Coordinates of C-alpha atoms and ligand atoms in Angstrom, one line a residue:
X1 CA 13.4 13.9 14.3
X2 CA 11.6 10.4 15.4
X3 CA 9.1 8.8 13.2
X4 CA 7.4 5.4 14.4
X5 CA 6.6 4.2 10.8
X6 CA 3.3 1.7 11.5
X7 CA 3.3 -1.4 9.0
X8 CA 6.5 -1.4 8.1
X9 CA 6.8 -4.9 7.8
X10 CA 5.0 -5.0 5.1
X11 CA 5.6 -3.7 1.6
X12 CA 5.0 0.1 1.4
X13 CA 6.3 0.7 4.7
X14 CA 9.0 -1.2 4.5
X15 CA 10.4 0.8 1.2
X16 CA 8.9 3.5 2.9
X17 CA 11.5 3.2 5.8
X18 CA 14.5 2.3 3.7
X19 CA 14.3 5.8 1.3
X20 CA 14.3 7.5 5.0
X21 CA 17.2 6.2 6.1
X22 CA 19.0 6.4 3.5
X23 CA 17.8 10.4 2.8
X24 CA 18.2 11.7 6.3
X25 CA 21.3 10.5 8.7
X26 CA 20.0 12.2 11.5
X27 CA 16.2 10.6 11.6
X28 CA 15.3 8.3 14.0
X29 CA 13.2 5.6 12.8
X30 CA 10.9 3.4 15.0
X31 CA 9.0 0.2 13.3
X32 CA 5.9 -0.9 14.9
X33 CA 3.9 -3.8 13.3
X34 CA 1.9 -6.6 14.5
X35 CA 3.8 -9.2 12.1
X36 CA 0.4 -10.3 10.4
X37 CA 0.5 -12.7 7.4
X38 CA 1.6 -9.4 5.8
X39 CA 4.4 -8.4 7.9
X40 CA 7.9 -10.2 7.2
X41 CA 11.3 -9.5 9.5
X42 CA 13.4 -10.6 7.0
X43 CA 12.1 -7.6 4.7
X44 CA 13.5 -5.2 7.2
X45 CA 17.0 -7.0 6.5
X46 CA 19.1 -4.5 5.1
X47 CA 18.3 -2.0 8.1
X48 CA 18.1 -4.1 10.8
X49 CA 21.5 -3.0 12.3
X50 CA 21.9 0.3 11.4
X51 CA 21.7 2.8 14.6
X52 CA 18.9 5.2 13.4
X53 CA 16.5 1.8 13.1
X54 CA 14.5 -0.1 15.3
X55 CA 11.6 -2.7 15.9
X56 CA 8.7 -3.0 17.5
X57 CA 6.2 -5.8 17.5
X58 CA 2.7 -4.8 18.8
X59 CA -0.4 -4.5 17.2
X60 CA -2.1 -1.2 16.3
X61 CA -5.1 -1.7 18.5
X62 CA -3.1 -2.6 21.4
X63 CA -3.7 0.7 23.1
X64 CA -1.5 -0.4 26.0
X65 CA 1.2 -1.2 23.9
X66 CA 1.0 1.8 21.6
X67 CA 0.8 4.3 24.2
X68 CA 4.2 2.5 26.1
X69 CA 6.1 2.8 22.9
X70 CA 5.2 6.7 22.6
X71 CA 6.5 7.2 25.8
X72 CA 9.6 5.2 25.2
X73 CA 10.3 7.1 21.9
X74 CA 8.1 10.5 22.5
X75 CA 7.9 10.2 18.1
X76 CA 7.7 13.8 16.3
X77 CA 5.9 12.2 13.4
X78 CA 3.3 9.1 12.6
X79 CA 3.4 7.2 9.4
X80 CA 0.3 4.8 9.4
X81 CA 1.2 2.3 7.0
X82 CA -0.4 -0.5 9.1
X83 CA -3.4 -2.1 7.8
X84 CA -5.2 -4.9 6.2
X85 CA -4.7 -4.2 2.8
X86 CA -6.1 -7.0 0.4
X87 CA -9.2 -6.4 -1.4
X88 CA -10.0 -10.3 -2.1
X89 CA -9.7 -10.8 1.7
X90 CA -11.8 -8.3 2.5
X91 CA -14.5 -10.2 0.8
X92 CA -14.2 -13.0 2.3
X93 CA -13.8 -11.7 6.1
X94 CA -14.1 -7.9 6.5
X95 CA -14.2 -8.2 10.6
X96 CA -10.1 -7.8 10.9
X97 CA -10.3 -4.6 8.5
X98 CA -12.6 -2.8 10.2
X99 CA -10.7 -3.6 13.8
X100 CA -7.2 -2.6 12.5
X101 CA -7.8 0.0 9.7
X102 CA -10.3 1.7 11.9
X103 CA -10.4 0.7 15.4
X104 CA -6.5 1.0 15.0
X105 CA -6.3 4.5 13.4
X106 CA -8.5 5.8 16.4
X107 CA -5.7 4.4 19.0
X108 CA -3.0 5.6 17.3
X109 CA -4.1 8.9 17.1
X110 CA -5.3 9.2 20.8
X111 CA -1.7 8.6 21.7
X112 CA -1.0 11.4 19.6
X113 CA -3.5 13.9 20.9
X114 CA -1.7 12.0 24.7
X115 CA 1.9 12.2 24.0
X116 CA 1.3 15.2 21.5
X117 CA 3.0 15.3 17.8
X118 CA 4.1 17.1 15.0
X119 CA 2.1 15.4 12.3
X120 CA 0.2 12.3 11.9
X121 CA 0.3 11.0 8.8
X122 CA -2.2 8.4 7.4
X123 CA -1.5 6.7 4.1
X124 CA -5.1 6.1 2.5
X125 CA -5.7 5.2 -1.0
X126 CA -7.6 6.3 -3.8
X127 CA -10.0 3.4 -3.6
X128 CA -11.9 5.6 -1.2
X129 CA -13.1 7.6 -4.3
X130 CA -15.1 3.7 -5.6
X131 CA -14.3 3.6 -9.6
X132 CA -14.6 5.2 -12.8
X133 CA -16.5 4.4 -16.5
X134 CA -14.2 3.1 -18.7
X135 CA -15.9 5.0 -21.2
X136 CA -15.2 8.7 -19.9
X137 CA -11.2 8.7 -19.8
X138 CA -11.8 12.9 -18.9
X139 CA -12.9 11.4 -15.6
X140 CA -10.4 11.8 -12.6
X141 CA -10.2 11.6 -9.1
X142 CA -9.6 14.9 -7.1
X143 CA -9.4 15.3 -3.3
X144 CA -13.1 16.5 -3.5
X145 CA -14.7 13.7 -5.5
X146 CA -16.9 12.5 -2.6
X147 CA -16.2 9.3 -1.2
X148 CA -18.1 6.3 -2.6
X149 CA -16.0 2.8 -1.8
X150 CA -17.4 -0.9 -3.0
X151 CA -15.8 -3.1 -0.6
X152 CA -15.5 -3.7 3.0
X153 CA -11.3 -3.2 2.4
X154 CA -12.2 0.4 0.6
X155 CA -15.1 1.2 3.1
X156 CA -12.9 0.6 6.5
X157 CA -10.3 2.9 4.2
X158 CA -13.0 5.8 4.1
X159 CA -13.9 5.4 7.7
X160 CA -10.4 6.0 9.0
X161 CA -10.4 8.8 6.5
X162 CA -13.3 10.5 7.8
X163 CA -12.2 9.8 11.2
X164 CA -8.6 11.5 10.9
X165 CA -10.5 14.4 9.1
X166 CA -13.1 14.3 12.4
X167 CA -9.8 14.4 15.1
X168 CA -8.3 17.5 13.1
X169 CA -11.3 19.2 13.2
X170 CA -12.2 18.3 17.1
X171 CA -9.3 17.7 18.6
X172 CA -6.8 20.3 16.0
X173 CA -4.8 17.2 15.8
X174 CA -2.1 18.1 12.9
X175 CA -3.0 15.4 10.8
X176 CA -2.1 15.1 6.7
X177 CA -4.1 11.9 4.2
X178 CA -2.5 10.7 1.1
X179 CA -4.7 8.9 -1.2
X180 CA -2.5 7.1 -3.8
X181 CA -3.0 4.5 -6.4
X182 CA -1.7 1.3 -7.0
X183 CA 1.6 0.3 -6.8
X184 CA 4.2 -2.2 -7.6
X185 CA 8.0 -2.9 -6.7
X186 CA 10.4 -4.9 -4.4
X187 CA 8.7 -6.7 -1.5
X188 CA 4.9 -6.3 -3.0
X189 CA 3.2 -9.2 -1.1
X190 CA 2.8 -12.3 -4.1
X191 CA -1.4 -12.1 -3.3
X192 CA -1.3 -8.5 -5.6
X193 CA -1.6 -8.9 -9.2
X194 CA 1.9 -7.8 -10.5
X195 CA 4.1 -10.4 -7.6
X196 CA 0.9 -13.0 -8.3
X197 CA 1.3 -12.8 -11.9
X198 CA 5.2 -12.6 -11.8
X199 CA 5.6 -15.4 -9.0
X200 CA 3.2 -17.7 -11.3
X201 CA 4.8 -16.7 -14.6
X202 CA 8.5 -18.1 -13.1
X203 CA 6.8 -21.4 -12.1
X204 CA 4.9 -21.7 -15.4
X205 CA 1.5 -21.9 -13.2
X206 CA -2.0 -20.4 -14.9
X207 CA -2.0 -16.9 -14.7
X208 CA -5.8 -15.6 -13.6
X209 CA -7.2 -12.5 -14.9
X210 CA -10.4 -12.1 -12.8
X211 CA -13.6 -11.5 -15.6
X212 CA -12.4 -10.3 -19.1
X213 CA -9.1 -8.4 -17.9
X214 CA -10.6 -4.5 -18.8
X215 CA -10.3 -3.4 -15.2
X216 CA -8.0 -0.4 -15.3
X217 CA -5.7 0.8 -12.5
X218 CA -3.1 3.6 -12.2
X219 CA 0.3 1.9 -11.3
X220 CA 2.7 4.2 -9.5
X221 CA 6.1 2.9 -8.8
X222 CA 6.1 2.6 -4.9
X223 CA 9.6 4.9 -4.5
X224 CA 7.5 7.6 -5.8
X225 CA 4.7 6.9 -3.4
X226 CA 7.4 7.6 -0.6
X227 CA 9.0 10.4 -2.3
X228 CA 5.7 11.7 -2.0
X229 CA 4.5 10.4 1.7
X230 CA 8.2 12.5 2.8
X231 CA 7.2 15.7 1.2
X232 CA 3.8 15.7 2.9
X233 CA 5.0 14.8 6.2
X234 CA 7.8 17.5 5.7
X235 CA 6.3 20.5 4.0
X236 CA 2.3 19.8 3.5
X237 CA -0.3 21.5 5.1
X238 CA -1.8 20.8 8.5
X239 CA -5.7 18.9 7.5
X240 CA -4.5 18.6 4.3
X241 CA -5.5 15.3 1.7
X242 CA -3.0 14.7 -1.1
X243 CA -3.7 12.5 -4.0
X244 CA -1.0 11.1 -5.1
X245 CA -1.2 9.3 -8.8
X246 CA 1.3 9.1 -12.1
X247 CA -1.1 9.3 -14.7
X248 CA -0.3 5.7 -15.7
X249 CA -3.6 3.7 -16.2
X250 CA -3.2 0.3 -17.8
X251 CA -5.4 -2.4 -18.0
X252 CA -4.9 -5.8 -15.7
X253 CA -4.9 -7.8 -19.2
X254 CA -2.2 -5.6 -20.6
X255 CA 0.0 -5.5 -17.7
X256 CA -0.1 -9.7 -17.6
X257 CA 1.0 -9.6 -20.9
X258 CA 3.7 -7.3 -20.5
X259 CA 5.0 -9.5 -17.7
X260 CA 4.7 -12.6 -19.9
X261 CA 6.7 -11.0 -23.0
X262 CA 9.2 -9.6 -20.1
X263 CA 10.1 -13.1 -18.4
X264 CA 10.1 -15.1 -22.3
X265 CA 6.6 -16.9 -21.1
X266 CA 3.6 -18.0 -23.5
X267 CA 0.6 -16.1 -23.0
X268 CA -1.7 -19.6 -23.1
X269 CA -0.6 -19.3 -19.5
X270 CA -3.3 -16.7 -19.1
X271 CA -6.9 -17.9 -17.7
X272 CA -10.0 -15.9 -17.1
X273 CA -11.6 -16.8 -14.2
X274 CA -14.9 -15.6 -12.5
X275 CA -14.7 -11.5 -11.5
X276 CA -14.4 -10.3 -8.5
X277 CA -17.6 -9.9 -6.8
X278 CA -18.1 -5.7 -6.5
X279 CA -15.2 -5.4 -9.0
X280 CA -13.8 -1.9 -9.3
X281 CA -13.8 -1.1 -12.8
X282 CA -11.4 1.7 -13.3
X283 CA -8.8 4.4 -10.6
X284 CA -7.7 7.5 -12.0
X285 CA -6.1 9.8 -9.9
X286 CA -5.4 13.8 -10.4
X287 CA -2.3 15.0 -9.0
X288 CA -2.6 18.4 -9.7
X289 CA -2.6 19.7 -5.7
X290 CA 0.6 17.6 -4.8
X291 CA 2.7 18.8 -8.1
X292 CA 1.3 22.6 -7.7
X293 CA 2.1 22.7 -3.6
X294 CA 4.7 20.5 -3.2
X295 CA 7.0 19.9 -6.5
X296 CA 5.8 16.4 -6.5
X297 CA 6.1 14.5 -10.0
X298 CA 6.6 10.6 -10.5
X299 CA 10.0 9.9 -11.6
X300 CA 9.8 6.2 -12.7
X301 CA 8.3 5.4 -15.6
X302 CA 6.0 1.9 -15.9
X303 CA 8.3 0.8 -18.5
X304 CA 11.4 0.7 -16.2
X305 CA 9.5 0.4 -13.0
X306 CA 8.3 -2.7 -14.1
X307 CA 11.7 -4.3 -15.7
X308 CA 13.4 -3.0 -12.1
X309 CA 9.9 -5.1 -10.5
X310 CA 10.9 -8.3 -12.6
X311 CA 14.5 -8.3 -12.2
X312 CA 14.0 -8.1 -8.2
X313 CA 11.7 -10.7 -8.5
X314 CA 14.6 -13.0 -10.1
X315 CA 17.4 -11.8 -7.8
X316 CA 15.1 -12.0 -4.4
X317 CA 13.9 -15.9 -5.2
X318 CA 14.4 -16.6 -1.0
X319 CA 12.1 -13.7 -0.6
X320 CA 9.3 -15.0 -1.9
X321 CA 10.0 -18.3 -1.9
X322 CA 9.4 -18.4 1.7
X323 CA 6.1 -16.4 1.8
X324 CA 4.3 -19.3 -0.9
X325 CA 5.4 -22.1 0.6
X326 CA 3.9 -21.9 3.9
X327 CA 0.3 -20.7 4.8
X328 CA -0.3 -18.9 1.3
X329 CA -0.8 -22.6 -0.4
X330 CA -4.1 -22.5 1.6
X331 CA -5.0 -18.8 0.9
X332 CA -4.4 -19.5 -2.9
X333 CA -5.9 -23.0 -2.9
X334 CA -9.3 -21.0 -1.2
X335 CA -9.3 -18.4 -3.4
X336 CA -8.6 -19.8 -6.9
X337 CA -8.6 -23.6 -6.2
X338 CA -12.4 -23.7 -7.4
X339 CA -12.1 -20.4 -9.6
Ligands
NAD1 P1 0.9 -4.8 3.2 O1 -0.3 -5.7 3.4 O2 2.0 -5.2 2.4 O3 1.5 -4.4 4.7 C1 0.7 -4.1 5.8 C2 1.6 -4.2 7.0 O4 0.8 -3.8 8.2 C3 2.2 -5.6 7.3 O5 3.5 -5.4 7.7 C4 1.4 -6.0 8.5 O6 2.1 -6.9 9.4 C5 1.0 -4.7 9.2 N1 -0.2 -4.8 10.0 C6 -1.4 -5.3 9.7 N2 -2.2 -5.2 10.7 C7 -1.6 -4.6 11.7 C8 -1.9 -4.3 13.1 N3 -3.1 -4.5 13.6 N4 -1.0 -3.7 13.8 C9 0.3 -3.5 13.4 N5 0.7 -3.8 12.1 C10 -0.2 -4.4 11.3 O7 0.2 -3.4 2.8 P2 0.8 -2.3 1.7 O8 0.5 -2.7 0.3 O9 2.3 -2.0 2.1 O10 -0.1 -1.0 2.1 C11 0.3 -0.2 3.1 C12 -0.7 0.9 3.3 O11 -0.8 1.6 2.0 C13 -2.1 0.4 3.6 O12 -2.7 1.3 4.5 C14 -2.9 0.5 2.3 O13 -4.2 0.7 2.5 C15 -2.2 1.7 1.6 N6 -2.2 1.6 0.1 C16 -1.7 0.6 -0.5 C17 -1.6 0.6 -1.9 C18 -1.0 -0.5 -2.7 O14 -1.1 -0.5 -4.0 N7 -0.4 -1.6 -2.1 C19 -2.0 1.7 -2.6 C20 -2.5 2.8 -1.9 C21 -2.6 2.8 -0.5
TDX2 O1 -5.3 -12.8 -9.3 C1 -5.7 -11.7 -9.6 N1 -6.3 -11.4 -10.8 C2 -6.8 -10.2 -11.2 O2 -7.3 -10.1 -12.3 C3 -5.6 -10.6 -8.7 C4 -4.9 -10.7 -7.3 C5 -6.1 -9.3 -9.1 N2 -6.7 -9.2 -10.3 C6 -7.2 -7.8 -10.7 C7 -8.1 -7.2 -9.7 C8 -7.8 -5.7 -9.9 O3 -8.6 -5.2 -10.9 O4 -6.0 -7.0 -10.8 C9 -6.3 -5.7 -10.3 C10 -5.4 -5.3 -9.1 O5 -5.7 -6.2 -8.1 P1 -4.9 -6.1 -6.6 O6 -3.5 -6.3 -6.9 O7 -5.6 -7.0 -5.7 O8 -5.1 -4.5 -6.3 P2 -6.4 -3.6 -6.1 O9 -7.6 -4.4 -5.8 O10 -6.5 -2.7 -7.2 O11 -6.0 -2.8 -4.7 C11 -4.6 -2.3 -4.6 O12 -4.6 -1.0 -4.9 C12 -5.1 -0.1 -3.9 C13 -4.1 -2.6 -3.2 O13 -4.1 -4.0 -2.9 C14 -4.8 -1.8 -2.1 O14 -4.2 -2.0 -0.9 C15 -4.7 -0.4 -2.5 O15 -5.4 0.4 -1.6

């Protein structure tokens, strides 16, 4: 079996790619991403050398590119990871997001319907679905709440969505859509709340909570995310969505807190700053479909998921190091500097 995982350089993918390696000796396992802000080498590390792996830099929309590394590796299976994936940036410059989470899902899978596949996979998110009332918890997502995004990173999601869906339908394209909430672990990007808060926590910087810290997400430990991505791909239906989702909502305010009392650090670090314009208020996914079809339950729970998130944090220091001491000083000087 081949799969060319897409955005594997970048922090889903790349744990993504590790659990696959490490679960099946015999698969084949082809990188391709564009090495954006996002996208780091040195996270691919501890795979780098092993026979089953390999790299490719190119760029999603590239159709040239794309279609030469399909014939090079003729792939049973397509993992789109690959994406611009920040909400905050999204905001402030939507034109890449719509280019690479659309324009670049459209290429991918016209070499697929050229080169023909097994299964093309695209890993959406529940953000698709916009947000829930704090103030009706019996409120879920399901794979038919209609979809109903708030920003441009949420609305290109949605559009690739609909377009997968449209290339199944036209085309018979065996495509599957996961839809999953947030999640945290080893080699999350230090922009997203839990690294940002973590990262800012060791170096005693202000910790901001964007309005009054109520927002509520549903954290999902990303191992489960690609325990779930590998049953789809393996044993899900053809045209399928899956929402994937552990039932863990928390607010933002309670998980800074958590991470303060965790790494021994006074919560005066915490300052509210102004909200996020279009702010989400609250993601709650139903998981029913996945467990009932395909087994699928989250096995880590938030309160070890996120001691296992700290500890890699303090063990992986280089890691991160690297990533804020170059260009991300001018992304967080931009976007908090005058916050
Ligand atoms: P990430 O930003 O950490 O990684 C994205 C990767 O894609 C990087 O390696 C980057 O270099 C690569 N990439 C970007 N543009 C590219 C292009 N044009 N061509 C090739 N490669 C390109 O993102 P992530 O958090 O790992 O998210 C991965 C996927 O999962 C995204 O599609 C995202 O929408 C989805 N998702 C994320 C979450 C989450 O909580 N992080 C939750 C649900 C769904
Ligand atoms: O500095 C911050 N302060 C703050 O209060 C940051 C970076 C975030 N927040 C809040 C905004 C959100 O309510 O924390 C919450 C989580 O923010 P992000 O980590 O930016 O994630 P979110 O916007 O929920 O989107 C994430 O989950 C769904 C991923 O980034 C997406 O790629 C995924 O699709």
């Amino acid at each position: 079996m081949t799969i060319i995982v897409t955005g594997g350089a970048g922090f889903i993918g790349s744990n993504f790619i590790f659990y696959i390696l490490k679960k099946y000796s015999q698969h084949r396992v082809i990188c391709l991403d564009k090495l954006t802000y996002a996208g780091n080498l040195a996270t691919l590390k501890p795979v780098i050398d092993n026979p089953n792996f390999s790299f490719c830099r190119a760029d999603i929309c590239d159709r040239e590119a794309v279609y030469k590394l399909f014939e090079e590796v003729q792939p049973d299976i397509i993992v789109n990871f690959a994406a611009e994936s920040h909400v905050d940036r999204s905001i402030e410059d939507p034109g890449v997001f719509l280019q690479t989470n659309i324009m670049g899902t459209a290429v991918l899978m016209d070499a697929c319907r050229k080169y023909g596949i097994e299964r093309y996979h695209q890993v959406s998110t529940d953000e698709v679905y916009g947000d829930l009332p704090l103030d009706r918890p019996d409120l879920f997502f399901t794979e038919t709440t209609p979809l109903h995004t708030s920003s441009p990173y949420s609305s290109s999601k949605a559009s690739a969505d609909l377009l997968v869906l449209a290339y199944s339908r036209t085309y018979g394209l065996p495509v599957s859509i996961s839809r999953c909430s947030n999640n945290y672990g080893p080699y999350h990007f230090p922009e997203k709340l839990i690294p940002l808060m973590i990262v800012n926590a060791l170096n005693d910087k202000l910790l901001p909570v964007y309005g009054n810290g109520g927002n509520v997400r549903d954290w999902l430990y990303v191992e489960d995310h690609c325990k779930a991505i590998d049953l789809i791909i393996h044993s899900g239906k053809a045209g399928e969505v899956y929402n994937i989702g552990g039932h863990n909502e928390m607010s933002n305010i309670d998980i800074v807190k958590i991470i303060c009392r965790e790494l021994g650090k006074p919560e005066s670090l915490i300052t509210y700053v102004p909200d996020r314009k279009g702010h989400d208020m609250r993601y709650a996914i139903d998981p029913t479909k996945i467990h009932s079809e395909l087994g699928w339950l989250p096995e880590i729970k938030f309160a070890d998921g996120i001691k296992k998130t700290i500890k890699w944090y303090l063990e992986n220091r280089s890691w991160w190091e690297a990533i804020i001491s170059g260009e991300y000083q001018k992304y967080y000087q931009k976007m908090y500097g005058d916050r």
